[in-house]
PDB file of C-alpha atoms in Angstrom:
ATOM      1  CA  MET I  29      16.228 -22.219  -5.249  1.00 44.00           C
ATOM      2  CA  THR I  30      18.022 -25.291  -3.818  1.00 50.00           C
ATOM      3  CA  GLY I  31      18.910 -28.361  -5.800  1.00 65.00           C
ATOM      4  CA  LEU I  32      16.297 -30.489  -4.079  1.00 91.00           C
ATOM      5  CA  ALA I  33      13.917 -32.348  -6.413  1.00 97.00           C
ATOM      6  CA  TYR I  34      10.116 -32.565  -5.992  1.00 97.00           C
ATOM      7  CA  PHE I  35      10.180 -36.332  -5.706  1.00 98.00           C
ATOM      8  CA  THR I  36      12.265 -39.341  -4.702  1.00 97.00           C
ATOM      9  CA  GLU I  37      11.364 -42.532  -6.723  1.00 96.00           C
ATOM     10  CA  THR I  38      11.899 -45.778  -4.901  1.00 96.00           C
ATOM     11  CA  ARG I  39      12.831 -48.966  -6.662  1.00 92.00           C
ATOM     12  CA  ASP I  40       9.319 -50.254  -6.756  1.00 93.00           C
ATOM     13  CA  GLY I  41       7.979 -47.154  -8.552  1.00 92.00           C
ATOM     14  CA  LEU I  42       6.657 -45.197  -5.493  1.00 97.00           C
ATOM     15  CA  PHE I  43       7.070 -41.361  -5.415  1.00 98.00           C
ATOM     16  CA  LEU I  44       7.885 -39.822  -2.138  1.00 98.00           C
ATOM     17  CA  GLY I  45       7.323 -36.147  -1.897  1.00 97.00           C
ATOM     18  CA  ASN I  46      10.142 -33.815  -0.797  1.00 97.00           C
ATOM     19  CA  ASP I  47       9.770 -30.421   0.871  1.00 95.00           C
ATOM     20  CA  PRO I  48       9.389 -28.750  -2.494  1.00 95.00           C
ATOM     21  CA  ALA I  49       6.308 -30.621  -3.441  1.00 96.00           C
ATOM     22  CA  ARG I  50       4.529 -29.760  -0.158  1.00 95.00           C
ATOM     23  CA  GLY I  51       1.369 -27.655  -0.762  1.00 91.00           C
ATOM     24  CA  PRO I  52       0.065 -24.624   1.199  1.00 85.00           C
ATOM     25  CA  TRP I  53      -2.978 -26.093   2.741  1.00 81.00           C
ATOM     26  CA  SER I  54      -1.496 -29.096   4.745  1.00 88.00           C
ATOM     27  CA  VAL I  55       1.984 -30.202   5.901  1.00 91.00           C
ATOM     28  CA  ASP I  56       1.271 -33.728   4.788  1.00 94.00           C
ATOM     29  CA  HIS I  57      -0.056 -33.168   1.248  1.00 96.00           C
ATOM     30  CA  CYS I  58       1.466 -32.318  -2.105  1.00 96.00           C
ATOM     31  CA  HIS I  59       0.916 -29.176  -4.085  1.00 96.00           C
ATOM     32  CA  ALA I  60      -0.802 -30.472  -7.269  1.00 96.00           C
ATOM     33  CA  GLY I  61       1.660 -28.802  -9.686  1.00 96.00           C
ATOM     34  CA  PRO I  62       4.558 -31.205  -9.148  1.00 97.00           C
ATOM     35  CA  VAL I  63       2.116 -34.127  -9.225  1.00 98.00           C
ATOM     36  CA  THR I  64       0.826 -32.810 -12.619  1.00 98.00           C
ATOM     37  CA  GLY I  65       4.437 -33.108 -13.736  1.00 98.00           C
ATOM     38  CA  LEU I  66       4.494 -36.864 -12.852  1.00 98.00           C
ATOM     39  CA  VAL I  67       1.301 -37.337 -14.880  1.00 98.00           C
ATOM     40  CA  ALA I  68       2.810 -35.657 -17.921  1.00 98.00           C
ATOM     41  CA  ARG I  69       5.940 -37.786 -17.432  1.00 98.00           C
ATOM     42  CA  ALA I  70       3.827 -41.003 -17.412  1.00 98.00           C
ATOM     43  CA  ALA I  71       1.771 -39.849 -20.491  1.00 98.00           C
ATOM     44  CA  GLU I  72       4.863 -38.885 -22.411  1.00 98.00           C
ATOM     45  CA  ALA I  73       6.621 -42.101 -21.602  1.00 98.00           C
ATOM     46  CA  ALA I  74       3.552 -44.234 -22.631  1.00 98.00           C
ATOM     47  CA  VAL I  75       3.263 -42.551 -26.022  1.00 98.00           C
ATOM     48  CA  GLY I  76       6.856 -41.929 -26.931  1.00 97.00           C
ATOM     49  CA  PRO I  77       8.872 -38.959 -28.338  1.00 95.00           C
ATOM     50  CA  ASP I  78       7.442 -38.979 -31.869  1.00 96.00           C
ATOM     51  CA  LYS I  79       4.286 -37.354 -30.664  1.00 98.00           C
ATOM     52  CA  MET I  80       3.875 -34.106 -28.673  1.00 98.00           C
ATOM     53  CA  LEU I  81       1.694 -33.905 -25.560  1.00 98.00           C
ATOM     54  CA  THR I  82      -0.928 -31.238 -26.530  1.00 98.00           C
ATOM     55  CA  ARG I  83      -3.583 -31.579 -23.776  1.00 98.00           C
ATOM     56  CA  LEU I  84      -3.457 -32.670 -20.291  1.00 98.00           C
ATOM     57  CA  THR I  85      -6.626 -32.803 -18.242  1.00 98.00           C
ATOM     58  CA  LEU I  86      -6.721 -33.749 -14.487  1.00 98.00           C
ATOM     59  CA  ASP I  87      -9.491 -34.279 -12.009  1.00 98.00           C
ATOM     60  CA  VAL I  88      -7.992 -33.858  -8.506  1.00 97.00           C
ATOM     61  CA  LEU I  89     -10.273 -36.049  -6.388  1.00 97.00           C
ATOM     62  CA  ARG I  90      -8.476 -36.271  -3.077  1.00 96.00           C
ATOM     63  CA  PRO I  91      -5.415 -34.760  -1.386  1.00 96.00           C
ATOM     64  CA  LEU I  92      -2.143 -36.062  -2.610  1.00 97.00           C
ATOM     65  CA  PRO I  93      -0.112 -37.416   0.333  1.00 97.00           C
ATOM     66  CA  LEU I  94       3.607 -36.627   0.589  1.00 97.00           C
ATOM     67  CA  ALA I  95       4.088 -40.014   2.053  1.00 96.00           C
ATOM     68  CA  GLY I  96       3.914 -41.826  -1.235  1.00 97.00           C
ATOM     69  CA  LEU I  97       2.009 -41.874  -4.702  1.00 98.00           C
ATOM     70  CA  ARG I  98       1.858 -44.333  -7.424  1.00 98.00           C
ATOM     71  CA  VAL I  99       1.301 -43.422 -10.918  1.00 98.00           C
ATOM     72  CA  ARG I 100      -0.249 -45.608 -13.619  1.00 98.00           C
ATOM     73  CA  SER I 101      -0.618 -45.003 -17.289  1.00 98.00           C
ATOM     74  CA  GLU I 102      -2.394 -46.676 -20.174  1.00 98.00           C
ATOM     75  CA  THR I 103      -2.368 -45.886 -23.912  1.00 98.00           C
ATOM     76  CA  VAL I 104      -6.005 -45.665 -25.033  1.00 98.00           C
ATOM     77  CA  ARG I 105      -5.490 -44.938 -28.657  1.00 98.00           C
ATOM     78  CA  ASN I 106      -2.336 -44.603 -30.812  1.00 98.00           C
ATOM     79  CA  THR I 107      -2.565 -43.851 -34.691  1.00 98.00           C
ATOM     80  CA  ARG I 108      -0.372 -42.089 -37.162  1.00 97.00           C
ATOM     81  CA  THR I 109      -2.047 -38.826 -36.218  1.00 98.00           C
ATOM     82  CA  LEU I 110      -2.696 -38.924 -32.464  1.00 98.00           C
ATOM     83  CA  ALA I 111      -2.625 -40.797 -29.264  1.00 98.00           C
ATOM     84  CA  THR I 112      -4.497 -40.629 -25.985  1.00 98.00           C
ATOM     85  CA  THR I 113      -3.679 -41.806 -22.508  1.00 98.00           C
ATOM     86  CA  LYS I 114      -5.429 -42.398 -19.228  1.00 98.00           C
ATOM     87  CA  VAL I 115      -3.299 -41.793 -16.104  1.00 98.00           C
ATOM     88  CA  GLU I 116      -4.141 -42.437 -12.666  1.00 98.00           C
ATOM     89  CA  VAL I 117      -2.451 -41.388  -9.359  1.00 98.00           C
ATOM     90  CA  HIS I 118      -3.132 -43.539  -6.191  1.00 98.00           C
ATOM     91  CA  ASP I 119      -2.085 -43.060  -2.681  1.00 97.00           C
ATOM     92  CA  LEU I 120      -0.507 -45.890  -0.388  1.00 96.00           C
ATOM     93  CA  ASP I 121      -3.843 -47.419   0.181  1.00 96.00           C
ATOM     94  CA  GLY I 122      -4.710 -47.725  -3.358  1.00 97.00           C
ATOM     95  CA  THR I 123      -7.171 -44.875  -3.255  1.00 98.00           C
ATOM     96  CA  LEU I 124      -7.736 -42.920  -6.540  1.00 98.00           C
ATOM     97  CA  CYS I 125      -6.413 -39.313  -6.073  1.00 98.00           C
ATOM     98  CA  ILE I 126      -6.031 -37.976  -9.655  1.00 98.00           C
ATOM     99  CA  ALA I 127      -7.770 -39.186 -12.772  1.00 98.00           C
ATOM    100  CA  ALA I 128      -6.263 -37.871 -15.939  1.00 98.00           C
ATOM    101  CA  THR I 129      -6.350 -37.923 -19.708  1.00 98.00           C
ATOM    102  CA  SER I 130      -4.002 -36.773 -22.348  1.00 98.00           C
ATOM    103  CA  MET I 131      -3.811 -36.038 -26.115  1.00 98.00           C
ATOM    104  CA  HIS I 132      -0.665 -36.340 -28.232  1.00 98.00           C
ATOM    105  CA  LEU I 133      -0.159 -35.202 -31.900  1.00 98.00           C
ATOM    106  CA  THR I 134       2.295 -36.410 -34.502  1.00 98.00           C
ATOM    107  CA  ARG I 135       5.424 -34.006 -34.997  1.00 95.00           C
ATOM    108  CA  LYS I 136       5.658 -32.777 -38.546  1.00 94.00           C
ATOM    109  CA  GLU I 137       8.271 -30.563 -40.289  1.00 93.00           C
ATOM    110  CA  LEU I 138       6.062 -27.982 -42.276  1.00 94.00           C
ATOM    111  CA  GLY I 139       8.583 -25.102 -42.229  1.00 93.00           C
ATOM    112  CA  GLU I 140       7.295 -21.649 -41.625  1.00 93.00           C
ATOM    113  CA  VAL I 141       3.473 -21.319 -41.414  1.00 94.00           C
ATOM    114  CA  PRO I 142       1.338 -18.097 -40.733  1.00 95.00           C
ATOM    115  CA  THR I 143       0.269 -17.738 -37.055  1.00 93.00           C
ATOM    116  CA  ALA I 144      -1.278 -15.004 -34.852  1.00 93.00           C
ATOM    117  CA  PRO I 145       1.017 -12.093 -34.241  1.00 92.00           C
ATOM    118  CA  VAL I 146       1.956 -11.912 -30.525  1.00 91.00           C
ATOM    119  CA  THR I 147       4.396  -9.561 -28.808  1.00 89.00           C
ATOM    120  CA  PRO I 148       6.497 -11.791 -26.489  1.00 92.00           C
ATOM    121  CA  LEU I 149       6.933 -10.766 -22.799  1.00 94.00           C
ATOM    122  CA  ARG I 150      10.311  -9.306 -22.078  1.00 94.00           C
ATOM    123  CA  PHE I 151      12.113 -11.534 -19.561  1.00 95.00           C
ATOM    124  CA  GLU I 152      15.208  -9.396 -19.769  1.00 94.00           C
ATOM    125  CA  ASP I 153      13.133  -6.413 -18.192  1.00 93.00           C
ATOM    126  CA  ALA I 154      11.903  -8.583 -15.299  1.00 94.00           C
ATOM    127  CA  GLU I 155      13.193  -8.189 -11.863  1.00 93.00           C
ATOM    128  CA  GLN I 156      13.878 -11.017  -9.441  1.00 89.00           C
ATOM    129  CA  GLY I 157      12.281 -10.858  -6.151  1.00 85.00           C
ATOM    130  CA  GLU I 158      10.835 -12.660  -3.231  1.00 81.00           C
ATOM    131  CA  THR I 159       8.473 -15.486  -4.036  1.00 79.00           C
ATOM    132  CA  LEU I 160       4.715 -14.669  -4.003  1.00 76.00           C
ATOM    133  CA  LEU I 161       3.660 -18.210  -3.300  1.00 72.00           C
ATOM    134  CA  ILE I 162       4.801 -18.608   0.406  1.00 62.00           C
ATOM    135  CA  GLY I 163       1.567 -17.912   2.110  1.00 61.00           C
ATOM    136  CA  SER I 164       0.338 -21.191   3.779  1.00 61.00           C
ATOM    137  CA  LEU I 165      -1.639 -22.651   6.697  1.00 66.00           C
ATOM    138  CA  HIS I 166       1.543 -24.187   8.181  1.00 74.00           C
ATOM    139  CA  ASP I 167       5.156 -23.330   8.948  1.00 80.00           C
ATOM    140  CA  LYS I 168       6.895 -26.263   7.078  1.00 89.00           C
ATOM    141  CA  PRO I 169       9.218 -25.636   3.987  1.00 88.00           C
ATOM    142  CA  ALA I 170       6.736 -25.884   1.031  1.00 91.00           C
ATOM    143  CA  PHE I 171       6.265 -25.466  -2.748  1.00 92.00           C
ATOM    144  CA  GLY I 172       6.783 -21.643  -2.905  1.00 89.00           C
ATOM    145  CA  ASN I 173       9.994 -21.521  -0.903  1.00 90.00           C
ATOM    146  CA  PHE I 174      11.856 -23.565  -3.696  1.00 92.00           C
ATOM    147  CA  ILE I 175      10.852 -21.424  -6.668  1.00 92.00           C
ATOM    148  CA  GLU I 176      12.691 -18.584  -8.279  1.00 93.00           C
ATOM    149  CA  MET I 177      10.569 -15.695  -9.242  1.00 94.00           C
ATOM    150  CA  ALA I 178      10.877 -12.524 -11.436  1.00 95.00           C
ATOM    151  CA  TYR I 179       8.321  -9.759 -12.075  1.00 95.00           C
ATOM    152  CA  PRO I 180       7.732  -7.207 -14.889  1.00 94.00           C
ATOM    153  CA  LYS I 181       9.019  -3.854 -13.918  1.00 91.00           C
ATOM    154  CA  GLY I 182       6.216  -2.100 -12.018  1.00 88.00           C
ATOM    155  CA  GLN I 183       4.258  -5.356 -11.178  1.00 87.00           C
ATOM    156  CA  GLU I 184       2.436  -4.824  -7.791  1.00 85.00           C
ATOM    157  CA  LEU I 185       2.017  -7.941  -5.747  1.00 85.00           C
ATOM    158  CA  LYS I 186      -1.622  -6.889  -4.919  1.00 90.00           C
ATOM    159  CA  PRO I 187      -4.722  -8.953  -5.223  1.00 92.00           C
ATOM    160  CA  GLY I 188      -5.929  -9.460  -8.860  1.00 95.00           C
ATOM    161  CA  PRO I 189      -4.431 -10.508 -12.200  1.00 96.00           C
ATOM    162  CA  LYS I 190      -0.778 -10.677 -12.393  1.00 95.00           C
ATOM    163  CA  THR I 191       2.136 -11.829 -14.521  1.00 96.00           C
ATOM    164  CA  ILE I 192       5.067 -13.663 -12.897  1.00 96.00           C
ATOM    165  CA  TRP I 193       8.126 -15.448 -14.227  1.00 97.00           C
ATOM    166  CA  MET I 194       9.124 -18.697 -12.446  1.00 95.00           C
ATOM    167  CA  ARG I 195      11.984 -21.256 -12.548  1.00 95.00           C
ATOM    168  CA  VAL I 196      11.124 -24.470 -10.726  1.00 94.00           C
ATOM    169  CA  PRO I 197      13.009 -27.566  -9.336  1.00 95.00           C
ATOM    170  CA  PRO I 198      13.192 -30.830 -11.412  1.00 96.00           C
ATOM    171  CA  LEU I 199      10.672 -33.541 -10.741  1.00 97.00           C
ATOM    172  CA  LEU I 200      13.543 -36.180  -9.934  1.00 97.00           C
ATOM    173  CA  ALA I 201      17.139 -35.539  -8.888  1.00 95.00           C
ATOM    174  CA  ASP I 202      18.692 -37.849 -11.412  1.00 92.00           C
ATOM    175  CA  GLU I 203      16.482 -37.033 -14.509  1.00 95.00           C
ATOM    176  CA  VAL I 204      16.084 -33.976 -16.840  1.00 95.00           C
ATOM    177  CA  PRO I 205      12.432 -33.210 -17.146  1.00 96.00           C
ATOM    178  CA  SER I 206      10.852 -32.724 -20.534  1.00 97.00           C
ATOM    179  CA  PRO I 207       9.987 -29.155 -21.436  1.00 96.00           C
ATOM    180  CA  ILE I 208       6.269 -29.740 -20.739  1.00 97.00           C
ATOM    181  CA  GLN I 209       6.982 -31.607 -17.423  1.00 97.00           C
ATOM    182  CA  SER I 210       8.846 -28.471 -16.420  1.00 95.00           C
ATOM    183  CA  MET I 211       5.777 -26.316 -17.145  1.00 97.00           C
ATOM    184  CA  CYS I 212       3.339 -28.386 -15.180  1.00 97.00           C
ATOM    185  CA  ALA I 213       4.196 -26.779 -11.734  1.00 95.00           C
ATOM    186  CA  LEU I 214       3.610 -23.359 -13.203  1.00 95.00           C
ATOM    187  CA  ALA I 215       0.354 -24.423 -14.816  1.00 97.00           C
ATOM    188  CA  ASP I 216      -1.166 -25.262 -11.610  1.00 96.00           C
ATOM    189  CA  CYS I 217      -0.252 -21.915 -10.028  1.00 95.00           C
ATOM    190  CA  GLY I 218      -2.848 -19.655 -11.698  1.00 96.00           C
ATOM    191  CA  ASN I 219      -5.032 -19.506  -8.639  1.00 94.00           C
ATOM    192  CA  GLY I 220      -2.034 -18.837  -6.299  1.00 92.00           C
ATOM    193  CA  ILE I 221      -0.781 -16.125  -8.563  1.00 93.00           C
ATOM    194  CA  SER I 222      -3.993 -14.196  -9.167  1.00 95.00           C
ATOM    195  CA  TRP I 223      -5.857 -14.571  -5.906  1.00 93.00           C
ATOM    196  CA  ASN I 224      -8.399 -11.812  -5.315  1.00 95.00           C
ATOM    197  CA  GLU I 225      -7.480 -11.496  -1.589  1.00 91.00           C
ATOM    198  CA  PRO I 226      -4.864 -13.291   0.531  1.00 82.00           C
ATOM    199  CA  PRO I 227      -5.816 -16.661   1.871  1.00 77.00           C
ATOM    200  CA  THR I 228      -6.788 -15.439   5.343  1.00 79.00           C
ATOM    201  CA  ARG I 229     -10.609 -15.460   4.917  1.00 83.00           C
ATOM    202  CA  LEU I 230     -11.098 -17.656   1.835  1.00 86.00           C
ATOM    203  CA  GLY I 231      -9.348 -20.735   0.539  1.00 86.00           C
ATOM    204  CA  PHE I 232      -9.217 -21.110  -3.331  1.00 91.00           C
ATOM    205  CA  MET I 233      -8.363 -24.726  -4.013  1.00 90.00           C
ATOM    206  CA  ASN I 234      -8.547 -26.060  -7.601  1.00 94.00           C
ATOM    207  CA  THR I 235     -10.370 -29.222  -8.233  1.00 96.00           C
ATOM    208  CA  ASP I 236      -9.100 -29.809 -11.790  1.00 98.00           C
ATOM    209  CA  LEU I 237      -6.468 -28.468 -14.417  1.00 98.00           C
ATOM    210  CA  THR I 238      -6.638 -28.506 -18.107  1.00 98.00           C
ATOM    211  CA  LEU I 239      -3.386 -27.644 -19.793  1.00 98.00           C
ATOM    212  CA  GLN I 240      -3.580 -26.946 -23.531  1.00 98.00           C
ATOM    213  CA  VAL I 241      -0.166 -26.720 -25.269  1.00 98.00           C
ATOM    214  CA  HIS I 242       0.534 -25.453 -28.749  1.00 98.00           C
ATOM    215  CA  ARG I 243       4.323 -25.086 -28.494  1.00 97.00           C
ATOM    216  CA  GLU I 244       6.928 -26.815 -26.294  1.00 97.00           C
ATOM    217  CA  PRO I 245       8.701 -24.202 -24.239  1.00 97.00           C
ATOM    218  CA  GLU I 246      12.327 -23.528 -24.981  1.00 96.00           C
ATOM    219  CA  SER I 247      13.443 -21.665 -21.925  1.00 95.00           C
ATOM    220  CA  ASN I 248      13.771 -22.648 -18.197  1.00 93.00           C
ATOM    221  CA  TRP I 249      12.180 -19.420 -17.132  1.00 97.00           C
ATOM    222  CA  LEU I 250       8.533 -19.473 -17.787  1.00 98.00           C
ATOM    223  CA  ALA I 251       5.816 -16.969 -17.233  1.00 97.00           C
ATOM    224  CA  SER I 252       2.203 -17.115 -16.324  1.00 97.00           C
ATOM    225  CA  GLU I 253      -0.383 -14.252 -17.116  1.00 97.00           C
ATOM    226  CA  SER I 254      -3.229 -15.203 -14.679  1.00 97.00           C
ATOM    227  CA  ALA I 255      -6.559 -13.937 -13.630  1.00 98.00           C
ATOM    228  CA  SER I 256      -9.068 -15.598 -11.193  1.00 98.00           C
ATOM    229  CA  HIS I 257     -12.731 -15.133 -11.281  1.00 98.00           C
ATOM    230  CA  TRP I 258     -14.536 -15.696  -7.929  1.00 97.00           C
ATOM    231  CA  HIS I 259     -18.266 -15.800  -7.321  1.00 97.00           C
ATOM    232  CA  GLY I 260     -20.573 -15.877  -4.284  1.00 95.00           C
ATOM    233  CA  THR I 261     -21.669 -19.298  -5.266  1.00 97.00           C
ATOM    234  CA  GLY I 262     -18.264 -20.648  -3.907  1.00 96.00           C
ATOM    235  CA  VAL I 263     -17.270 -21.618  -7.538  1.00 97.00           C
ATOM    236  CA  GLY I 264     -14.498 -19.906  -9.389  1.00 98.00           C
ATOM    237  CA  MET I 265     -12.011 -20.279 -12.196  1.00 98.00           C
ATOM    238  CA  SER I 266      -8.407 -19.414 -12.915  1.00 98.00           C
ATOM    239  CA  GLN I 267      -7.158 -18.883 -16.464  1.00 98.00           C
ATOM    240  CA  SER I 268      -3.537 -18.425 -17.465  1.00 98.00           C
ATOM    241  CA  ILE I 269      -1.466 -18.025 -20.600  1.00 98.00           C
ATOM    242  CA  LEU I 270       1.914 -19.542 -20.110  1.00 98.00           C
ATOM    243  CA  HIS I 271       4.868 -18.132 -21.944  1.00 98.00           C
ATOM    244  CA  ASP I 272       8.534 -18.880 -22.534  1.00 97.00           C
ATOM    245  CA  THR I 273      10.927 -16.197 -23.569  1.00 96.00           C
ATOM    246  CA  ARG I 274       9.840 -16.434 -27.148  1.00 95.00           C
ATOM    247  CA  GLY I 275       6.171 -15.982 -26.448  1.00 96.00           C
ATOM    248  CA  PRO I 276       3.009 -17.917 -25.437  1.00 97.00           C
ATOM    249  CA  VAL I 277       3.165 -21.673 -25.431  1.00 98.00           C
ATOM    250  CA  ALA I 278       0.057 -22.874 -23.567  1.00 98.00           C
ATOM    251  CA  THR I 279      -3.132 -22.143 -21.747  1.00 98.00           C
ATOM    252  CA  ALA I 280      -4.097 -23.469 -18.300  1.00 98.00           C
ATOM    253  CA  LEU I 281      -7.619 -23.527 -16.826  1.00 98.00           C
ATOM    254  CA  GLN I 282      -8.448 -24.468 -13.226  1.00 98.00           C
ATOM    255  CA  THR I 283     -11.892 -24.729 -11.654  1.00 98.00           C
ATOM    256  CA  LEU I 284     -11.805 -23.359  -8.069  1.00 97.00           C
ATOM    257  CA  VAL I 285     -13.845 -24.062  -4.900  1.00 96.00           C
ATOM    258  CA  LEU I 286     -13.905 -21.184  -2.636  1.00 95.00           C
ATOM    259  CA  HIS I 287     -14.318 -21.955   1.056  1.00 90.00           C
ATOM    260  CA  PRO I 288     -14.218 -20.090   4.425  1.00 89.00           C
ATOM    261  CA  LEU I 289     -11.070 -20.775   6.396  1.00 81.00           C
ATOM    262  CA  LYS I 290     -11.389 -21.572  10.047  1.00 74.00           C
ATOM    263  CA  ARG I 291      -9.954 -18.929  12.278  1.00 62.00           C
TER     264      ARG I 291
END
């Protein structure tokens, strides 16, 4: 993984996509994962650190140009218990590309409380290997080329459900992302991790993403247990459980549109 960040921010608040932000489907458009990080960043900045971002829902309405994006956030409600925001991402022409909402809950100090018993994934047993996310419809450097990956021992990189550990670049070169911002790129990878066949006959783009967070991650290596459900109607869904080295922290859901690829 290089030190190159996903975006460069100009003085007037425009986010220019760097090579790591480029998606697999077009040389000119972003992968939605890094842009999701920008949305989380805007929502967290609008609400402040006293509340934790617990849900982020994005409708991806149009392709996201590398040439420049603007992110606007608005706090809709802010009480002692919760806050909600509305975040929009526009292209250079002012066209709405992403419409998002978020939920934030007040942080408390309750001490130890009972919770569901879960056996954490063992990162120490994972083996680093080549990235799975390098398949694309162009030959430019893109999202998957800038991610470190590790796999559980015996994990076969064949079609179907998979578990993958990832470590991703920062959003901006001069800024340390929050733990949830760092998780966003991984959250949008469920369909790319768990495809049911390689992207040679069918494309499997997501039209939305819902990230539900119950604990902020504490490690920079994060894992996704992902499965994709495809149907002959052209509609599918990817579902992922996201982990840090201590255990599960979030769930990510994507609605998929399946489409034949031109040969």
